[in-house]
Amino acid sequence: MTRHLLDRLIQSAVVLAVMSFVIYGLMGLMPGDPVDLMISANPKITSEDAERLRALYGLDKPLIERYANWLGAALGGDFGFSRLHAKPVFEVLIPALGNTVVLLGASFALSLLIALPSGIWAATRPYSKTDYTVNLLAFAGISVPPFWLALLLIIVFAVLLGVLPAGGMGTVGAEGLWDTLKHLVLPVATITIASVGGHTRYMRAAMIETLRQDYIRTARAKGLPESRVVLGHALRNALIPVVTIIALDFGTLFSGALITETIFSYPGMGKLIFDAIMGNDFNLALIALLFATVLTLVGNLLADIAYVSLDPRISYGKVRS
Amino acid sequence: MTTATNTLPPPKGVWRLTFERFIEHRLAVASALALGVMVTAALAAPLVEALIGPADAVNLLARFAGPSTAHPLGTDELGRDNLVRLLYGGRVSLFVGLTAALVAAVIGTLIGLLAGYYGGRLDALLMRFTDGVISLPMLPLLIVLAALDLGKLGLPQAWVESEDVSLYRIIIIVALAGWTTVARLVRSSALALRARPFVLAAHAQGAGAARIMGVHILPNLASPIIVATTLATGNVILLESVLSFLGLGIQPPIPSWGNLLTNAQELIWSAPALAFYPGVLIFVTVIAFNFLGDGLQDALDPKALKRY
């Protein structure tokens, strides 16, 4: 187990290292460069000044060397300065990260709370009307464009009914828990609807597969009530593949956050990344993208741990007697 | 003897049986029909344009007009006809979706085939790579790719800024996100086929790796490839619409279902209907591709778990 975890940690570190280089390289290909941005703010700068600035900031050096310098600083805790926010990157990142964790955490929990029971419910009545309906709704959830869903929710609840705010995180002058919650409803609903379909289908498929096993027949033959068979015997095994797939889907969840946060102007990581890329804020975009990568990698690692602890048959690196 | 054989129903071909299984999946059949209508309508866009008027005819006196005989779905913020623009947008979105799904299928098939056939180290390497790509936060990375200045790669600026390039660029970008599912499905099927007697026989006859993969294994991978490509098409259309909505995909004045919604958010208070139509079309198209993929899976792989 420890050995396996170590392997996975090293793997994740490799992915992260490769991604940091790739993203760093891509940032260099974004339109405009930092010196151009300074020139645009100050027309008196001559081309010699620009060259001097380039040399000062090390922009005339080869990519590898610039990357090495950046990496050294980043590892030392210096993430640079955000151009858009005029603050150190780290100070911008942390509150946004907190907001996204709240948004994704709530959506993820809500999605599972709906998906697991309905997946199980549908699986215990395969090919029935109920199953059919659940499947139809699940497909609808998977296929709906999340940004359009968000627009529809805004039209219905903010424009037509006027009961919920169309965006932001709080009303000025009316702050409080209730106000915060009201601002969370539509973004959370968007991400939940977009992810609940996939979760339901995974749960249903895994449950149907498990219910066909011999030990389930044994449990039924012993005369156990159906609820014990399903929830006691089948669920634990059916959850194993579900946990893996759902955790691998964490990247998708984050993509949902980017769209949702951008539309609802919710100040989280997704909006931060989008604004940073659009606003040529290279330092911020770079670190925020890497943070998002770390988040998904950590999600995958957690899934791996859950996978092992749910399934007693899997015991990495241990010889069983 | 002859009378006994005469009572048997005539034998049916493989495709006939597949078709009969497909017909049973009512949602998939309905989806196939819906997609047929959608493609026909998109192809007929110039005809509709001839009837209603040019797609880019601005008429500031008829902004946000409601449905009428002249404009069956009303007009947008510049008085342009919604129906004609939706149809032209459909041409672009469907073209990008289908092309990108094909590109994704080619990449995925190549990687999955190599990994599954050779196995061992190459398999481990390719699948680690695939898993790595799957685990990435895709959308932010695609946004970066879409925002890149290709001119910085030393490509001629005029070429970089041409309309065709923005189209090919979005195709490649969304294909980059779509190949992983194909690769995984193809790999697991190829892995199973590799040990089958007919592959061993080909090997014993001295066939090379390329021949075995191309002639013996690839035709047997048709089912997973068709299913994965169909499902990928839905995802790819969804992704294109997201990027175009954010202003990073298909650039106006070329309409696509995604970028028709870009303005819709600002106009949400004055013209909520504008936000409705393009989204419905994306939704219907994507769900139809998903149902179609589901139905094809049941039809092409009768041994698999029956869904509907």
XYZ file of C-alpha atoms in Angstrom:
629
model
C 0.000 0.000 0.000
C 2.692 2.509 1.018
C 4.801 1.346 -1.887
C 1.901 1.772 -4.300
C 1.054 5.196 -2.942
C 4.663 6.236 -3.315
C 4.578 5.083 -6.944
C 1.468 7.109 -7.579
C 2.934 10.158 -5.844
C 6.016 9.979 -8.057
C 3.793 9.581 -11.122
C 1.744 12.626 -10.180
C 4.919 14.594 -9.561
C 6.154 13.676 -13.055
C 2.865 14.781 -14.623
C 3.069 18.034 -12.673
C 6.689 18.660 -13.679
C 5.925 18.021 -17.359
C 2.830 20.218 -17.187
C 4.719 23.068 -15.509
C 7.169 23.115 -18.421
C 4.449 22.779 -21.071
C 2.317 25.525 -19.541
C 5.357 27.764 -19.079
C 6.217 27.281 -22.742
C 2.624 27.968 -23.825
C 2.525 31.189 -21.802
C 5.436 32.445 -23.883
C 3.307 31.936 -26.987
C 0.405 34.014 -25.703
C -0.298 37.234 -27.572
C 1.743 40.187 -26.356
C 4.654 40.050 -23.934
C 5.256 41.819 -20.631
C 7.544 44.446 -22.148
C 5.034 45.234 -24.892
C 2.450 45.746 -22.179
C 4.743 48.220 -20.406
C 5.359 50.041 -23.692
C 1.649 50.330 -24.317
C 1.289 51.998 -20.928
C 4.181 54.384 -21.518
C 4.666 55.668 -25.067
C 7.974 57.375 -24.211
C 9.858 54.075 -24.003
C 12.315 53.732 -26.895
C 13.198 50.446 -28.561
C 16.607 50.549 -26.775
C 14.767 50.852 -23.462
C 12.620 47.906 -24.441
C 15.737 45.848 -25.158
C 17.212 46.834 -21.809
C 13.961 45.872 -20.056
C 13.979 42.545 -21.848
C 17.519 41.906 -20.661
C 16.640 43.099 -17.146
C 13.756 40.646 -16.860
C 15.740 37.901 -18.588
C 13.297 37.703 -21.491
C 16.136 37.526 -24.027
C 17.381 34.242 -22.588
C 16.488 30.823 -24.049
C 13.283 29.128 -22.900
C 15.000 26.467 -20.782
C 16.972 29.044 -18.854
C 13.920 31.218 -18.214
C 11.987 28.179 -17.090
C 14.759 27.149 -14.712
C 14.841 30.640 -13.203
C 11.079 30.715 -12.804
C 10.999 27.223 -11.299
C 13.738 28.124 -8.811
C 11.798 31.176 -7.665
C 8.474 29.305 -7.544
C 9.943 26.471 -5.481
C 11.341 29.103 -3.138
C 7.782 30.384 -2.654
C 8.062 33.388 -4.992
C 5.156 33.066 -7.407
C 5.524 36.519 -8.848
C 3.161 39.450 -9.088
C -0.282 39.532 -10.667
C -0.624 42.251 -13.282
C -4.429 42.439 -13.186
C -4.834 42.435 -9.423
C -1.622 44.326 -8.557
C -0.975 41.912 -5.736
C 1.353 38.932 -5.219
C -0.099 35.932 -7.070
C -0.410 33.936 -3.897
C -2.666 36.513 -2.235
C -5.021 36.420 -5.208
C -4.983 32.663 -5.464
C -5.882 31.629 -1.939
C -9.312 33.300 -1.582
C -10.275 32.138 -5.088
C -9.240 28.612 -4.202
C -11.406 28.735 -1.091
C -14.421 29.934 -3.089
C -14.004 27.178 -5.654
C -13.668 24.512 -2.979
C -16.973 25.687 -1.489
C -18.680 25.706 -4.895
C -17.321 22.370 -6.099
C -17.666 20.700 -2.707
C -21.339 21.614 -2.465
C -22.058 20.617 -6.077
C -20.137 17.365 -5.806
C -21.873 16.345 -2.577
C -25.287 17.264 -3.953
C -24.625 15.407 -7.180
C -23.638 12.221 -5.340
C -26.581 12.592 -2.983
C -28.905 12.494 -5.991
C -26.926 10.176 -8.259
C -26.150 7.282 -5.931
C -29.729 6.616 -4.773
C -31.229 7.102 -8.232
C -28.547 4.911 -9.818
C -29.219 2.156 -7.293
C -32.965 2.619 -7.631
C -32.803 2.304 -11.418
C -30.436 -0.680 -11.263
C -32.757 -2.678 -9.025
C -35.551 -2.252 -11.591
C -33.685 -2.675 -14.866
C -35.609 -1.968 -18.094
C -38.634 -0.691 -16.181
C -40.353 2.662 -16.728
C -38.451 4.072 -13.747
C -35.125 2.914 -15.121
C -35.992 4.339 -18.506
C -36.870 7.723 -17.036
C -33.755 7.890 -14.869
C -31.612 7.024 -17.876
C -33.293 9.633 -20.040
C -32.740 12.325 -17.424
C -29.147 11.222 -16.951
C -28.472 11.540 -20.678
C -30.115 14.958 -20.679
C -27.816 16.079 -17.863
C -24.731 14.832 -19.691
C -25.710 16.508 -22.944
C -26.861 19.932 -21.805
C -24.349 22.700 -22.601
C -23.466 23.956 -19.090
C -23.196 27.605 -20.121
C -26.635 27.478 -21.716
C -28.063 25.799 -18.650
C -26.634 28.639 -16.567
C -28.214 31.197 -18.908
C -31.583 29.447 -18.683
C -31.400 29.367 -14.892
C -30.601 33.082 -14.866
C -33.498 33.802 -17.225
C -35.972 31.824 -15.143
C -34.885 32.594 -11.589
C -33.290 36.025 -11.909
C -35.044 37.672 -14.872
C -38.557 36.195 -14.884
C -39.112 35.270 -11.233
C -36.568 37.620 -9.702
C -36.086 35.393 -6.680
C -32.360 34.685 -6.985
C -29.358 36.888 -7.874
C -27.932 36.524 -11.405
C -24.326 36.440 -10.260
C -21.614 37.492 -7.851
C -21.029 36.256 -4.334
C -22.920 38.706 -2.172
C -25.051 41.809 -2.204
C -23.322 44.946 -0.960
C -24.980 46.041 2.246
C -26.850 42.777 2.793
C -23.966 40.441 3.570
C -24.595 37.423 5.693
C -24.903 33.687 5.512
C -28.356 33.789 3.934
C -27.176 36.176 1.221
C -24.122 34.013 0.463
C -26.273 30.925 0.211
C -28.665 32.659 -2.159
C -25.764 33.510 -4.454
C -24.588 29.908 -4.379
C -27.887 28.328 -5.438
C -27.718 28.869 -9.207
C -23.984 28.111 -9.675
C -24.280 24.968 -7.554
C -27.409 23.918 -9.455
C -25.600 24.358 -12.776
C -22.592 22.224 -11.859
C -24.775 19.628 -10.128
C -27.098 19.175 -13.103
C -24.122 18.961 -15.448
C -22.408 16.232 -13.405
C -25.265 14.246 -11.864
C -26.117 12.426 -15.118
C -22.695 10.894 -15.505
C -22.570 9.893 -11.837
C -25.991 8.237 -12.050
C -25.045 6.220 -15.109
C -21.811 4.989 -13.522
C -23.671 3.948 -10.369
C -26.417 2.191 -12.311
C -24.035 0.271 -14.571
C -21.837 -0.848 -11.673
C -24.859 -1.910 -9.606
C -26.414 -3.941 -12.418
C -23.093 -5.668 -12.983
C -22.725 -6.486 -9.286
C -26.288 -7.723 -8.867
C -25.537 -10.450 -11.428
C -22.799 -11.996 -9.259
C -23.169 -15.405 -7.654
C -22.758 -14.167 -4.095
C -25.827 -11.986 -4.590
C -27.806 -15.049 -5.563
C -26.478 -16.745 -2.426
C -27.539 -13.811 -0.280
C -31.020 -13.917 -1.787
C -31.198 -17.709 -1.383
C -30.387 -17.314 2.309
C -33.614 -15.348 2.511
C -32.112 -11.944 3.227
C -34.449 -9.033 2.599
C -33.797 -7.301 -0.739
C -32.689 -4.100 0.969
C -29.954 -5.981 2.848
C -28.865 -7.663 -0.377
C -28.624 -4.409 -2.288
C -27.341 -2.029 0.371
C -25.422 -4.512 2.508
C -23.896 -6.869 -0.003
C -23.922 -5.314 -3.444
C -23.317 -1.620 -2.765
C -19.815 -1.940 -1.337
C -18.559 -3.779 -4.399
C -20.492 -1.658 -6.845
C -18.958 1.493 -5.371
C -15.399 0.477 -6.255
C -15.491 1.260 -9.982
C -17.772 4.238 -9.325
C -15.271 5.869 -6.986
C -12.493 5.496 -9.552
C -14.443 6.899 -12.475
C -15.906 9.743 -10.463
C -12.486 10.800 -9.238
C -11.047 10.621 -12.739
C -13.881 12.960 -13.666
C -12.579 15.601 -11.301
C -10.999 17.437 -14.205
C -14.429 17.649 -15.849
C -15.889 19.029 -12.646
C -13.241 21.734 -12.697
C -14.068 22.586 -16.308
C -17.669 22.989 -15.197
C -16.476 25.357 -12.491
C -14.654 27.504 -15.038
C -17.753 27.974 -17.198
C -20.113 28.443 -14.268
C -17.894 30.870 -12.380
C -17.324 32.931 -15.510
C -21.041 33.246 -16.252
C -22.099 33.934 -12.673
C -19.032 36.153 -11.986
C -18.279 33.953 -9.020
C -14.764 34.820 -7.859
C -13.225 31.327 -7.904
C -10.283 29.604 -9.544
C -12.083 29.024 -12.828
C -12.949 32.676 -13.378
C -9.517 33.644 -12.126
C -7.834 31.440 -14.741
C -10.107 32.654 -17.522
C -9.602 36.323 -16.665
C -5.860 35.849 -16.264
C -5.526 34.215 -19.689
C -7.717 36.833 -21.342
C -5.991 39.713 -19.546
C -2.399 38.660 -20.322
C -1.698 38.112 -16.631
C 0.970 35.493 -17.309
C 2.228 34.984 -13.744
C -1.259 34.464 -12.387
C -2.437 32.243 -15.267
C 0.634 30.042 -14.964
C 0.363 29.452 -11.229
C -3.437 29.121 -11.276
C -3.301 26.528 -14.070
C -0.694 24.564 -12.142
C -2.826 24.799 -9.008
C -5.790 23.420 -10.942
C -3.587 20.573 -12.153
C -2.467 19.861 -8.594
C -6.113 19.851 -7.479
C -7.094 17.230 -10.043
C -4.020 15.130 -9.317
C -4.805 15.190 -5.603
C -8.374 14.156 -6.432
C -7.043 11.186 -8.367
C -4.715 10.210 -5.534
C -7.573 10.308 -3.041
C -9.589 8.077 -5.360
C -6.745 5.627 -5.438
C -6.642 5.485 -1.656
C -10.417 5.077 -1.458
C -10.220 2.361 -4.102
C -7.778 0.321 -2.055
C -9.620 0.783 1.217
C -12.974 -0.161 -0.329
C -11.733 -3.364 -1.923
C -10.055 -5.808 0.448
C -8.952 -7.924 -2.517
C -6.554 -5.243 -3.678
C -3.431 -5.085 -1.589
C -0.570 -3.523 -3.476
C 2.904 -4.836 -2.798
C 1.775 -7.159 -0.009
C 1.936 -10.932 -0.385
C -1.176 -12.501 1.048
C -0.930 -15.868 2.752
C -34.095 -33.737 -45.230
C -34.852 -31.109 -47.816
C -38.254 -30.338 -46.296
C -36.665 -29.821 -42.872
C -34.189 -27.242 -44.154
C -36.946 -25.525 -46.082
C -38.861 -24.777 -42.890
C -35.942 -22.793 -41.431
C -36.165 -19.048 -41.931
C -33.708 -17.763 -44.515
C -30.323 -16.901 -42.961
C -29.724 -13.266 -42.143
C -26.484 -11.420 -42.699
C -24.492 -9.821 -39.905
C -25.482 -6.303 -40.931
C -29.122 -7.276 -41.142
C -29.005 -8.610 -37.574
C -27.152 -5.524 -36.396
C -29.755 -3.326 -38.043
C -32.583 -5.258 -36.400
C -30.973 -4.862 -32.982
C -30.462 -1.155 -33.638
C -34.114 -0.666 -34.603
C -35.136 -1.975 -31.173
C -33.422 0.956 -29.475
C -36.187 3.477 -30.107
C -34.331 6.469 -28.708
C -31.361 5.757 -30.946
C -33.593 5.526 -33.996
C -35.287 8.791 -33.096
C -31.847 10.345 -32.586
C -30.628 9.149 -35.970
C -33.696 10.725 -37.563
C -33.248 13.959 -35.632
C -29.605 14.184 -36.709
C -30.641 13.472 -40.293
C -33.098 16.362 -40.176
C -30.483 18.608 -38.554
C -27.843 17.850 -41.195
C -30.338 18.264 -44.041
C -31.520 21.583 -42.636
C -27.941 22.802 -42.255
C -27.145 21.756 -45.811
C -30.282 23.530 -47.016
C -29.215 26.820 -45.372
C -28.543 28.559 -48.733
C -32.068 27.615 -49.895
C -33.666 29.095 -46.792
C -31.447 32.130 -47.184
C -32.746 32.577 -50.729
C -36.288 32.558 -49.352
C -35.800 34.807 -46.330
C -32.904 37.051 -47.232
C -29.140 37.122 -46.711
C -27.785 35.924 -43.343
C -25.806 39.106 -42.733
C -28.487 41.578 -43.826
C -28.512 44.130 -41.020
C -31.821 45.893 -40.432
C -31.676 48.158 -37.413
C -35.367 48.983 -37.749
C -36.311 45.357 -37.094
C -34.174 44.531 -34.058
C -35.412 41.806 -31.681
C -38.498 41.234 -33.826
C -40.742 38.418 -32.706
C -41.622 35.455 -34.911
C -43.397 36.479 -38.106
C -43.855 35.118 -41.616
C -40.844 37.109 -42.800
C -38.714 35.924 -39.868
C -40.032 32.575 -38.531
C -37.820 32.751 -35.429
C -37.567 36.521 -35.158
C -34.452 38.686 -35.479
C -31.341 39.371 -33.398
C -29.802 42.557 -32.009
C -28.858 43.749 -35.520
C -32.138 42.736 -37.123
C -30.599 39.673 -38.796
C -32.835 36.654 -39.302
C -32.411 34.120 -36.509
C -33.376 31.061 -38.520
C -30.862 31.642 -41.308
C -28.093 32.361 -38.799
C -28.948 29.255 -36.808
C -28.786 27.109 -39.938
C -25.425 28.551 -40.965
C -24.222 28.140 -37.388
C -25.331 24.528 -37.582
C -23.231 23.961 -40.696
C -20.147 25.203 -38.869
C -20.843 23.433 -35.565
C -21.696 20.109 -37.200
C -18.726 20.330 -39.573
C -16.327 21.110 -36.733
C -17.862 18.395 -34.537
C -17.741 15.639 -37.132
C -14.278 16.532 -38.418
C -12.794 16.849 -34.948
C -14.363 13.540 -33.899
C -12.762 11.892 -36.929
C -9.371 13.396 -36.112
C -9.810 12.234 -32.508
C -10.772 8.764 -33.722
C -7.644 8.502 -35.878
C -5.334 9.601 -33.055
C -7.116 7.404 -30.512
C -7.159 4.358 -32.773
C -3.461 4.697 -33.557
C -2.453 4.998 -29.904
C -4.879 2.328 -28.696
C -3.851 -0.100 -31.440
C -0.136 0.297 -30.779
C -0.604 -0.025 -27.010
C -2.912 -3.014 -27.244
C -0.943 -4.887 -29.887
C 2.557 -4.434 -28.536
C 1.596 -4.512 -24.858
C 4.389 -4.379 -22.257
C 6.452 -1.219 -21.924
C 4.914 0.606 -24.879
C 1.440 -0.149 -23.555
C 2.376 1.088 -20.091
C 3.932 4.240 -21.526
C 1.051 5.092 -23.861
C -1.635 4.370 -21.285
C 0.162 6.368 -18.580
C 0.233 9.205 -21.070
C -3.484 8.755 -21.821
C -4.361 8.633 -18.124
C -2.227 11.707 -17.575
C -4.149 13.602 -20.251
C -7.488 12.427 -18.848
C -6.589 13.631 -15.373
C -5.747 17.158 -16.535
C -8.130 20.092 -16.094
C -8.860 20.092 -19.818
C -10.931 23.230 -20.361
C -8.438 25.758 -18.939
C -5.662 24.180 -21.004
C -7.761 24.245 -24.159
C -8.505 27.902 -23.489
C -4.768 28.574 -23.367
C -4.302 26.694 -26.647
C -7.148 28.643 -28.225
C -5.657 31.947 -27.070
C -2.126 31.235 -28.331
C -0.610 33.561 -30.871
C 0.444 31.210 -33.659
C 2.430 34.065 -35.188
C 4.970 33.568 -32.393
C 5.756 30.141 -33.785
C 7.120 31.859 -36.876
C 4.036 31.241 -39.006
C 3.051 33.990 -41.443
C 0.695 36.452 -39.753
C -1.726 36.737 -42.678
C -2.137 32.967 -42.764
C -2.585 32.768 -38.986
C -5.367 35.314 -39.065
C -7.298 33.833 -41.997
C -10.760 32.422 -41.323
C -9.831 28.914 -42.401
C -7.066 28.711 -39.833
C -9.398 29.617 -36.971
C -11.646 26.778 -38.136
C -8.864 24.167 -38.391
C -7.383 25.359 -35.158
C -10.575 24.756 -33.173
C -10.934 21.348 -34.831
C -7.470 20.334 -33.680
C -7.968 21.780 -30.200
C -11.200 19.915 -29.462
C -9.829 16.761 -31.072
C -6.989 16.897 -28.536
C -9.555 16.480 -25.782
C -11.593 13.779 -27.529
C -9.114 11.057 -28.442
C -8.619 9.549 -24.970
C -11.890 7.596 -24.819
C -11.257 6.096 -28.254
C -7.709 5.136 -27.281
C -8.821 3.325 -24.132
C -11.628 1.386 -25.828
C -9.485 0.436 -28.822
C -6.611 -0.591 -26.593
C -8.667 -2.980 -24.483
C -10.240 -4.556 -27.571
C -6.877 -4.868 -29.333
C -5.407 -6.455 -26.220
C -8.085 -9.155 -26.312
C -7.764 -9.698 -30.067
C -3.991 -10.077 -29.921
C -4.255 -13.498 -28.296
C -6.956 -14.818 -30.637
C -6.053 -17.822 -32.865
C -6.481 -15.947 -36.151
C -3.898 -13.401 -35.081
C -1.522 -16.158 -33.974
C -2.091 -17.900 -37.311
C -1.241 -14.733 -39.214
C 1.834 -14.372 -37.073
C 2.850 -18.010 -37.769
C 2.498 -17.356 -41.497
C 5.110 -14.681 -41.167
C 2.916 -11.562 -41.322
C 4.623 -8.440 -40.012
C 3.324 -6.317 -37.180
C 1.962 -3.630 -39.508
C 0.084 -6.207 -41.579
C -1.392 -7.944 -38.529
C -2.518 -4.653 -37.042
C -3.842 -3.224 -40.277
C -5.406 -6.260 -41.936
C -6.281 -8.604 -39.085
C -6.915 -6.537 -35.970
C -8.186 -3.185 -37.253
C -11.296 -4.529 -39.069
C -12.304 -6.293 -35.866
C -12.057 -3.010 -33.997
C -14.773 -1.416 -36.126
C -17.434 -1.696 -33.399
C -15.556 0.008 -30.559
C -14.230 2.643 -32.935
C -17.672 3.460 -34.331
C -19.228 3.628 -30.871
C -16.437 5.702 -29.339
C -16.384 8.089 -32.290
C -20.135 8.642 -32.118
C -19.966 9.396 -28.401
C -16.916 11.623 -28.960
C -18.814 13.645 -31.579
C -21.325 14.749 -28.948
C -18.583 15.751 -26.527
C -16.636 17.565 -29.185
C -19.665 19.601 -30.295
C -20.281 20.519 -26.661
C -16.669 21.595 -26.221
C -16.651 23.644 -29.412
C -19.770 25.438 -28.259
C -18.176 26.227 -24.889
C -15.015 27.633 -26.460
C -16.966 29.606 -29.066
C -19.284 30.910 -26.342
C -16.257 32.166 -24.410
C -15.103 33.910 -27.589
C -12.179 31.570 -28.217
C -13.548 29.209 -30.834
C -15.223 30.099 -34.087
C -14.877 33.851 -34.527
C -17.753 36.065 -35.657
C -18.852 36.956 -38.320
C -18.811 33.184 -38.985
C -21.783 32.005 -36.898
C -21.625 28.856 -34.776
C -24.129 27.670 -32.211
C -21.663 28.518 -29.477
C -20.832 32.061 -30.546
C -24.498 32.861 -31.244
C -24.864 32.582 -27.471
C -21.924 34.890 -26.680
C -24.067 38.004 -26.935
C -27.069 36.309 -25.435
C -25.856 36.831 -21.868
C -25.648 40.610 -22.244
C -29.039 40.676 -23.946
C -30.621 38.361 -21.428
C -32.852 41.083 -19.997
C -34.022 42.456 -23.338
C -34.204 39.332 -25.514
C -34.205 36.072 -23.553
C -35.436 34.201 -26.654
C -32.062 34.752 -28.335
C -30.442 32.650 -25.622
C -32.887 29.866 -26.194
C -32.634 28.591 -29.799
C -28.887 27.936 -30.246
C -28.761 26.132 -26.906
C -31.689 23.897 -27.785
C -29.971 22.901 -31.028
C -26.684 22.102 -29.261
C -28.573 20.163 -26.599
C -30.608 18.129 -29.089
C -27.572 17.381 -31.262
C -25.381 16.276 -28.356
C -28.054 14.131 -26.715
C -28.846 12.571 -30.120
C -25.204 11.620 -30.646
C -25.110 10.126 -27.148
C -28.258 8.048 -27.699
C -26.995 7.028 -31.123
C -23.710 5.848 -29.615
C -25.615 3.938 -26.951
C -27.825 2.267 -29.563
C -24.883 1.425 -31.807
C -23.116 -0.144 -28.866
C -26.064 -2.439 -28.200
C -26.437 -3.264 -31.884
C -22.778 -3.877 -32.636
C -21.922 -5.750 -29.457
C -24.812 -8.093 -28.616
C -22.811 -9.835 -25.902
C -22.383 -6.669 -23.901
C -24.654 -5.700 -21.067
C -27.978 -4.785 -22.614
C -28.926 -1.241 -21.799
C -32.151 -0.488 -23.581
